[in-house]
mmCIF file of C-alpha atoms in Angstrom:
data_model
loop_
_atom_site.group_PDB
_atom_site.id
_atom_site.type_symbol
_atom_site.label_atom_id
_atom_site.label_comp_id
_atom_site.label_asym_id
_atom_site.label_seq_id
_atom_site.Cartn_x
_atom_site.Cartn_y
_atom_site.Cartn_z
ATOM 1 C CA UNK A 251 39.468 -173.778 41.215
ATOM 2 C CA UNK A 252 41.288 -176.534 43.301
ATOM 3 C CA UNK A 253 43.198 -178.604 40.669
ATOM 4 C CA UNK A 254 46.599 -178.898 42.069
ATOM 5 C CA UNK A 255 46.387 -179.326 45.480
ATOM 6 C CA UNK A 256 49.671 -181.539 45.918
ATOM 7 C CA UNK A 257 51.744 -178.386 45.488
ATOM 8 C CA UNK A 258 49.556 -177.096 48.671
ATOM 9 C CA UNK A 259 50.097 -180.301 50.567
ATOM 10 C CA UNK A 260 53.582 -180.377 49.732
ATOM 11 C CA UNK A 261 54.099 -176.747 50.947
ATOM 12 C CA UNK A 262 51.790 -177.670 54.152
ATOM 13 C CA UNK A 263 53.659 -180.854 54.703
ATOM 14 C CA UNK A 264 57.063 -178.953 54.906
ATOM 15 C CA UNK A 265 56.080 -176.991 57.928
ATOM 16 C CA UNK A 266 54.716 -179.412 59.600
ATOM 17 C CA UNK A 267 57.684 -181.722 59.239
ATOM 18 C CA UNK A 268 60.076 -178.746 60.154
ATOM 19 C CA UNK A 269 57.715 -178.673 63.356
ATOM 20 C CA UNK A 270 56.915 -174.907 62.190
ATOM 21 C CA UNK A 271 53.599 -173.487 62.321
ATOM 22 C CA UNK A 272 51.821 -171.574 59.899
ATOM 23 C CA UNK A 273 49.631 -168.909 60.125
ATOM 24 C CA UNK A 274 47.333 -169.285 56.826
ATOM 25 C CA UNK A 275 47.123 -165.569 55.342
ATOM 26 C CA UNK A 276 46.148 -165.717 51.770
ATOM 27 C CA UNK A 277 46.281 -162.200 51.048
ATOM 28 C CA UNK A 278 48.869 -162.258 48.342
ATOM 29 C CA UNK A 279 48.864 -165.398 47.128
ATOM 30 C CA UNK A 280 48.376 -165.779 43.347
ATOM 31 C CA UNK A 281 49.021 -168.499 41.293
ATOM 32 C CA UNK A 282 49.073 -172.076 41.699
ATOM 33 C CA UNK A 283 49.374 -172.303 45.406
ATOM 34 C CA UNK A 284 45.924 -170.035 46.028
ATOM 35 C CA UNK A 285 44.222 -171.683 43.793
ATOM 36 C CA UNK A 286 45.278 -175.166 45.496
ATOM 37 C CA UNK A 287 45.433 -174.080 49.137
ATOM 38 C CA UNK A 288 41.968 -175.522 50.309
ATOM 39 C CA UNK A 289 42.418 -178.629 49.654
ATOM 40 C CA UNK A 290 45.708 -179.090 51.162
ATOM 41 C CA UNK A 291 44.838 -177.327 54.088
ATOM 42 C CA UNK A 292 41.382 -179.547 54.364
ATOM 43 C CA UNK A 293 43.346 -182.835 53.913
ATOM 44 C CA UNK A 294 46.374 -181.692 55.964
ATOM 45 C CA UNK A 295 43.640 -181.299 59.087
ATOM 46 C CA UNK A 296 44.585 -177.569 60.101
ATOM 47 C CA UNK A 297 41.054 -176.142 59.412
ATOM 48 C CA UNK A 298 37.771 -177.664 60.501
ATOM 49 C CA UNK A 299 34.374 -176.293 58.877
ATOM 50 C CA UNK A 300 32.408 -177.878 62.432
ATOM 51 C CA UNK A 301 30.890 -175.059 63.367
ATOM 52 C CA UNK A 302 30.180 -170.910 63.383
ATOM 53 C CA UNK A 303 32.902 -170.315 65.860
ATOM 54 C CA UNK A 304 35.209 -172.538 63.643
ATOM 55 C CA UNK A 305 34.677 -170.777 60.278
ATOM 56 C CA UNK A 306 35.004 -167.530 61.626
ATOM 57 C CA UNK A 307 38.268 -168.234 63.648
ATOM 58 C CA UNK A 308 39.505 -169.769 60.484
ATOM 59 C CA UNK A 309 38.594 -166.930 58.347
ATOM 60 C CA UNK A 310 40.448 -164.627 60.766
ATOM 61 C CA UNK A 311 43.182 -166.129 60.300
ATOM 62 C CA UNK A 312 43.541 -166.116 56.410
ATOM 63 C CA UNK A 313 41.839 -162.433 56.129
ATOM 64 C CA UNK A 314 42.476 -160.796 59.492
ATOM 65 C CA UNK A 315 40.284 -160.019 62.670
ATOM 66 C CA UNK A 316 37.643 -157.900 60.447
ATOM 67 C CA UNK A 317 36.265 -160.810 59.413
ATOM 68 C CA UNK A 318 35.261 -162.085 62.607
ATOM 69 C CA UNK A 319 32.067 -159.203 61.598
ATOM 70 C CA UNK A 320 30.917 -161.490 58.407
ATOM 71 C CA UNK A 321 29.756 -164.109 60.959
ATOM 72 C CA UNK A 322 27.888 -161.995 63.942
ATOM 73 C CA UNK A 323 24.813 -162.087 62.491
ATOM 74 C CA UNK A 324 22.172 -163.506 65.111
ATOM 75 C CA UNK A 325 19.895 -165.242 62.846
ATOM 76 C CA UNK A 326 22.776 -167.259 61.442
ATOM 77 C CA UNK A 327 23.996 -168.122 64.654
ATOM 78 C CA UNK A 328 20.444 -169.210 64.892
ATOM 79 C CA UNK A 329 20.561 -171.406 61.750
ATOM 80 C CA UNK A 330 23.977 -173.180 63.027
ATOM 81 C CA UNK A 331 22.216 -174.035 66.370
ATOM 82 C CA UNK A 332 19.166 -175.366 64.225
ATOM 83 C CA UNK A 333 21.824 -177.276 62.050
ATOM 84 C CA UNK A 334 23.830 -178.891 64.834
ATOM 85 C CA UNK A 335 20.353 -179.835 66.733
ATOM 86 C CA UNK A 336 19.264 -181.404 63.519
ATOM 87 C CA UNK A 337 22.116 -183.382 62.929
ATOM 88 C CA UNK A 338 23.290 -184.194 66.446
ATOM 89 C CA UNK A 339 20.149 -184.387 68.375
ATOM 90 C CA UNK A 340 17.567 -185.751 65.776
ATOM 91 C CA UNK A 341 16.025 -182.264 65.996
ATOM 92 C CA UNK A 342 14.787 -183.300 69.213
ATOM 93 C CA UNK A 343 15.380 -179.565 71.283
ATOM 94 C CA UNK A 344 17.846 -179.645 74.735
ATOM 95 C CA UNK A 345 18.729 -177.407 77.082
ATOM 96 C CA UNK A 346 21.584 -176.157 75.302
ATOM 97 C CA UNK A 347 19.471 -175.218 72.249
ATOM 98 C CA UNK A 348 16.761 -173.374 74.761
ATOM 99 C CA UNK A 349 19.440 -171.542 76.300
ATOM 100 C CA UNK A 350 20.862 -170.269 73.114
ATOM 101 C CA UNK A 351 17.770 -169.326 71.630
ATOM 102 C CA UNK A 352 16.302 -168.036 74.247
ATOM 103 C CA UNK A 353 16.281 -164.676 73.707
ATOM 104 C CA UNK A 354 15.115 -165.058 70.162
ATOM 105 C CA UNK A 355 11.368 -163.874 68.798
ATOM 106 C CA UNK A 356 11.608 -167.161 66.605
ATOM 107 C CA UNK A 357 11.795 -169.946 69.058
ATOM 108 C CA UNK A 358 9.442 -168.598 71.619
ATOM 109 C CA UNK A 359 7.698 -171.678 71.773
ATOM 110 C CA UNK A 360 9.891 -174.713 71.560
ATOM 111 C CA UNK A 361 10.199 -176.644 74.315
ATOM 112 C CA UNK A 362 12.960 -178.869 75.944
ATOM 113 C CA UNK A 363 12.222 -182.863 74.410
ATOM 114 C CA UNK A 364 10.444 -182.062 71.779
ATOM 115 C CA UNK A 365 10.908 -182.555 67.937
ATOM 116 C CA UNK A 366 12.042 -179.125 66.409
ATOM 117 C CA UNK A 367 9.518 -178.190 64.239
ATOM 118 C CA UNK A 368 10.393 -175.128 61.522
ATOM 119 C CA UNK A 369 7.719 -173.510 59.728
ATOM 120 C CA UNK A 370 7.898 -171.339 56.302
ATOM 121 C CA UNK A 371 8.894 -167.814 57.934
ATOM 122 C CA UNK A 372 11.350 -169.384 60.793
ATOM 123 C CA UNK A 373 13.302 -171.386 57.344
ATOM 124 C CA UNK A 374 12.974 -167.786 55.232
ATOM 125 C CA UNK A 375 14.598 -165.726 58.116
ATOM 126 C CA UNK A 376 17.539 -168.510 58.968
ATOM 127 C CA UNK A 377 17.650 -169.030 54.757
ATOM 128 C CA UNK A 378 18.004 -165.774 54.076
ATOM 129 C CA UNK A 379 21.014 -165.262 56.724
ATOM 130 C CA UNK A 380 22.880 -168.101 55.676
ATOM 131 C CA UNK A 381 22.431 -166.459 51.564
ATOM 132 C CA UNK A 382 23.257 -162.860 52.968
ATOM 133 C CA UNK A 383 26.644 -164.345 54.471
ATOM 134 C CA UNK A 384 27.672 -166.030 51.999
ATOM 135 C CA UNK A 385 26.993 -163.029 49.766
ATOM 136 C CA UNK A 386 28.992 -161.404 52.152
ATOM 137 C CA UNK A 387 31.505 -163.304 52.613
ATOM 138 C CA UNK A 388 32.517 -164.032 48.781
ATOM 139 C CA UNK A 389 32.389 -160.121 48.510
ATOM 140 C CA UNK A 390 35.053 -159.739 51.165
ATOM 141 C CA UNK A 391 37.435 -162.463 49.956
ATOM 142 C CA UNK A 392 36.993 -161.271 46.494
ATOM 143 C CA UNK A 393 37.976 -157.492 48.138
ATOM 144 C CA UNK A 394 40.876 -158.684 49.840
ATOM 145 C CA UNK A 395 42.492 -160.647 46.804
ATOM 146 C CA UNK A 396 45.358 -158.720 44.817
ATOM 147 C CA UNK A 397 43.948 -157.062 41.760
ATOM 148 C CA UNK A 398 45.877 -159.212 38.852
ATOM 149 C CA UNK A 399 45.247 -157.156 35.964
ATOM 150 C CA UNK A 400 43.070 -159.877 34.680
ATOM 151 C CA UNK A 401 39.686 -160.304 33.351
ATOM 152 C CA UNK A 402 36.387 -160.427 35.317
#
């Protein structure tokens, strides 16, 4: 839960004004300032959710380079190619798509121009590594948090 994120900001908003940077590493944190620390850092602009390469840089650097593994996985690098050509292209498949999918069994036949068209099997296979790294990923966080002596 994210309910008091102005102790996050606050904290954030020190650094920055001392001109210090800070290397996010939430291993350790408890209390308040975890449980406030995504919001701050969202608001205070020092981690952007854009893109693959993003998110797993940013998780690095809260968790350490072993995450970098959680977001390998070719078919989701797949899905965040199909997302960003949906969203930035109109679905409508350039070079850079082609060359990045190239070498991929499911996008054989698209061709450069026209409208990307998913069927049921291409959405189950980029579905089901998008649900797998989440799955994943939550395990991993959950792994590296402190045990508290609290309940489940």
């Amino acid at each position: 839960l994210d309910t008091d994120h102005k102790i996050g900001e606050k904290y954030l908003g020190s650094l920055k004004s001392q001109g210090k940077e800070h290397r996010l590493d939430v291993r350790g944190n408890v209390g308040v300032l975890a449980s406030s620390m995504g919001t701050a850092i969202r608001r205070q602009g020092m981690v952007a959710f854009t893109g693959l390469d993003e998110i797993r840089e940013a998780y690095s650097n809260a968790f350490g380079q072993e995450a970098k593994a959680l977001f390998t996985n070719s078919d989701l690098m797949l899905a965040a190619q199909c997302r960003h050509l949906i969203a930035h292209r109109s679905g409508l498949v350039d070079e850079k798509f082609q060359n990045k999918t190239k070498s991929s069994e499911l996008f054989k036949g698209v061709r450069l121009g026209e409208q990307l068209m998913l069927d049921g099997d291409q959405v189950k296979t980029l579905s089901v590594a998008c649900f797998a790294t989440a799955g994943d990923t939550l395990k991993f966080v959950v792994a590296q948090l402190p045990d508290t002596g609290g309940a489940e």
